[in-house]
Coordinates of C-alpha atoms in Angstrom, one line a residue:
X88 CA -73.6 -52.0 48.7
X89 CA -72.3 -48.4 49.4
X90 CA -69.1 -47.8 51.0
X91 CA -68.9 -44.3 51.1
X92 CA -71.0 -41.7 53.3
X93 CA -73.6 -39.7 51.5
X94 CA -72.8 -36.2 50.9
X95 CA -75.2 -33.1 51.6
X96 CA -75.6 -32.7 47.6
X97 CA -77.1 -36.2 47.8
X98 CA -79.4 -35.9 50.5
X99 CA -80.5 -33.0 49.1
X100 CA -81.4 -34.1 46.0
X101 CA -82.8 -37.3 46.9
X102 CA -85.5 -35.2 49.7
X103 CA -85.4 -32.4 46.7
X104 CA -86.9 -35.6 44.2
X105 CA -89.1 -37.6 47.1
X106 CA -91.1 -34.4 48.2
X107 CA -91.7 -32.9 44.9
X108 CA -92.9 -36.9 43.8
X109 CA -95.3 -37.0 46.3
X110 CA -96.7 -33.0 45.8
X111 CA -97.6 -34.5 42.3
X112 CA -99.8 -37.1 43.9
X113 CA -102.3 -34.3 44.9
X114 CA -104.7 -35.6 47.0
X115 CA -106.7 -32.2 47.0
X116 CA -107.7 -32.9 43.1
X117 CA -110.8 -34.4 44.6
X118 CA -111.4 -31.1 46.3
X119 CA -111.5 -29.4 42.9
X120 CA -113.6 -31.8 41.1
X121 CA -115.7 -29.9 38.4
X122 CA -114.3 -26.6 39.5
X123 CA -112.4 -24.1 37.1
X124 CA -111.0 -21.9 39.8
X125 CA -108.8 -20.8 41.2
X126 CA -106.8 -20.7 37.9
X127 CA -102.8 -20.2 37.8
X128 CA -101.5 -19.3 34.6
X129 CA -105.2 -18.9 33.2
X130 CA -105.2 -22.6 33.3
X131 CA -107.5 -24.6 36.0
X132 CA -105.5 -25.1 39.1
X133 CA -104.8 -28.6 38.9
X134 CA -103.5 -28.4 35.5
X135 CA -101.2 -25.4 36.9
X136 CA -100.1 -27.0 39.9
X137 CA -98.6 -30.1 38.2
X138 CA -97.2 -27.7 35.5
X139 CA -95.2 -26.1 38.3
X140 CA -94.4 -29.8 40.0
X141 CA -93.0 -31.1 36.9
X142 CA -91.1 -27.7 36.6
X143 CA -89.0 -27.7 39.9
X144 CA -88.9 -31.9 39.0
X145 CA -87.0 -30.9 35.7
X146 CA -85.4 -28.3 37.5
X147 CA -83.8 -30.7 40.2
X148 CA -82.9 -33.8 37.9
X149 CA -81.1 -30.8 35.6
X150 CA -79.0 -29.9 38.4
X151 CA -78.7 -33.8 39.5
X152 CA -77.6 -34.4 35.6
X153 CA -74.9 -31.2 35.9
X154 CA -73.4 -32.5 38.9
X155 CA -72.9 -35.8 37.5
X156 CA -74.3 -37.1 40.2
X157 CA -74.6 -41.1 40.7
X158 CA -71.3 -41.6 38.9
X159 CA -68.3 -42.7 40.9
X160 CA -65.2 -40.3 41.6
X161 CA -61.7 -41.6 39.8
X162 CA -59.4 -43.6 42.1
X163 CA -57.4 -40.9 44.3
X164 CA -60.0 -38.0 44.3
X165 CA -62.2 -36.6 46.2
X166 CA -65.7 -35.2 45.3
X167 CA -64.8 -31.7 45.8
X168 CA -62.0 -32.6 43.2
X169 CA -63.9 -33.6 40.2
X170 CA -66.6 -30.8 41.0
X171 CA -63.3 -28.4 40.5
X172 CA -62.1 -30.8 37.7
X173 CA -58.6 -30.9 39.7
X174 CA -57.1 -34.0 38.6
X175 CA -54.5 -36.5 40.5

């Protein structure tokens, strides 16, 4: 069970990892059934579109991965601390 609050970062990236999730369950692929435009990248769309979803989905757990976030802070800092890599 969690003891400490959720920071901004967090809530962030968890909205950040939901939303683009969802965005790659297209439901407007039926719309485009059999259809070769419009094109992004000179590819069909849908084939763009999730090309650009998986992207930003890279993109996100990157800066999740960077932030080392989902690891606990060392006894007797904060999370500002570590981020600056001040230690106690």
């Amino acid at each position: 069970m969690r003891t400490r609050p959720y920071t901004l970062k967090t809530k962030v990236m968890w909205t950040l990892i939901i939303t683009l999730l969802a965005l790659a369950q297209f439901p407007g692929v039926l719309f485009f059934h059999d259809v070769a435009e419009p094109r992004i990248f000179g590819m069909p769309f849908i084939y763009g579109y999730i090309i650009i979803i998986w992207a930003l989905l890279c993109g996100v757990l990157l800066w999740a991965y960077l932030a080392h976030w989902g690891r606990p802070t060392p006894a007797g800092t904060t999370t500002d601390d570590t981020q600056k890599g001040v230690d106690r």
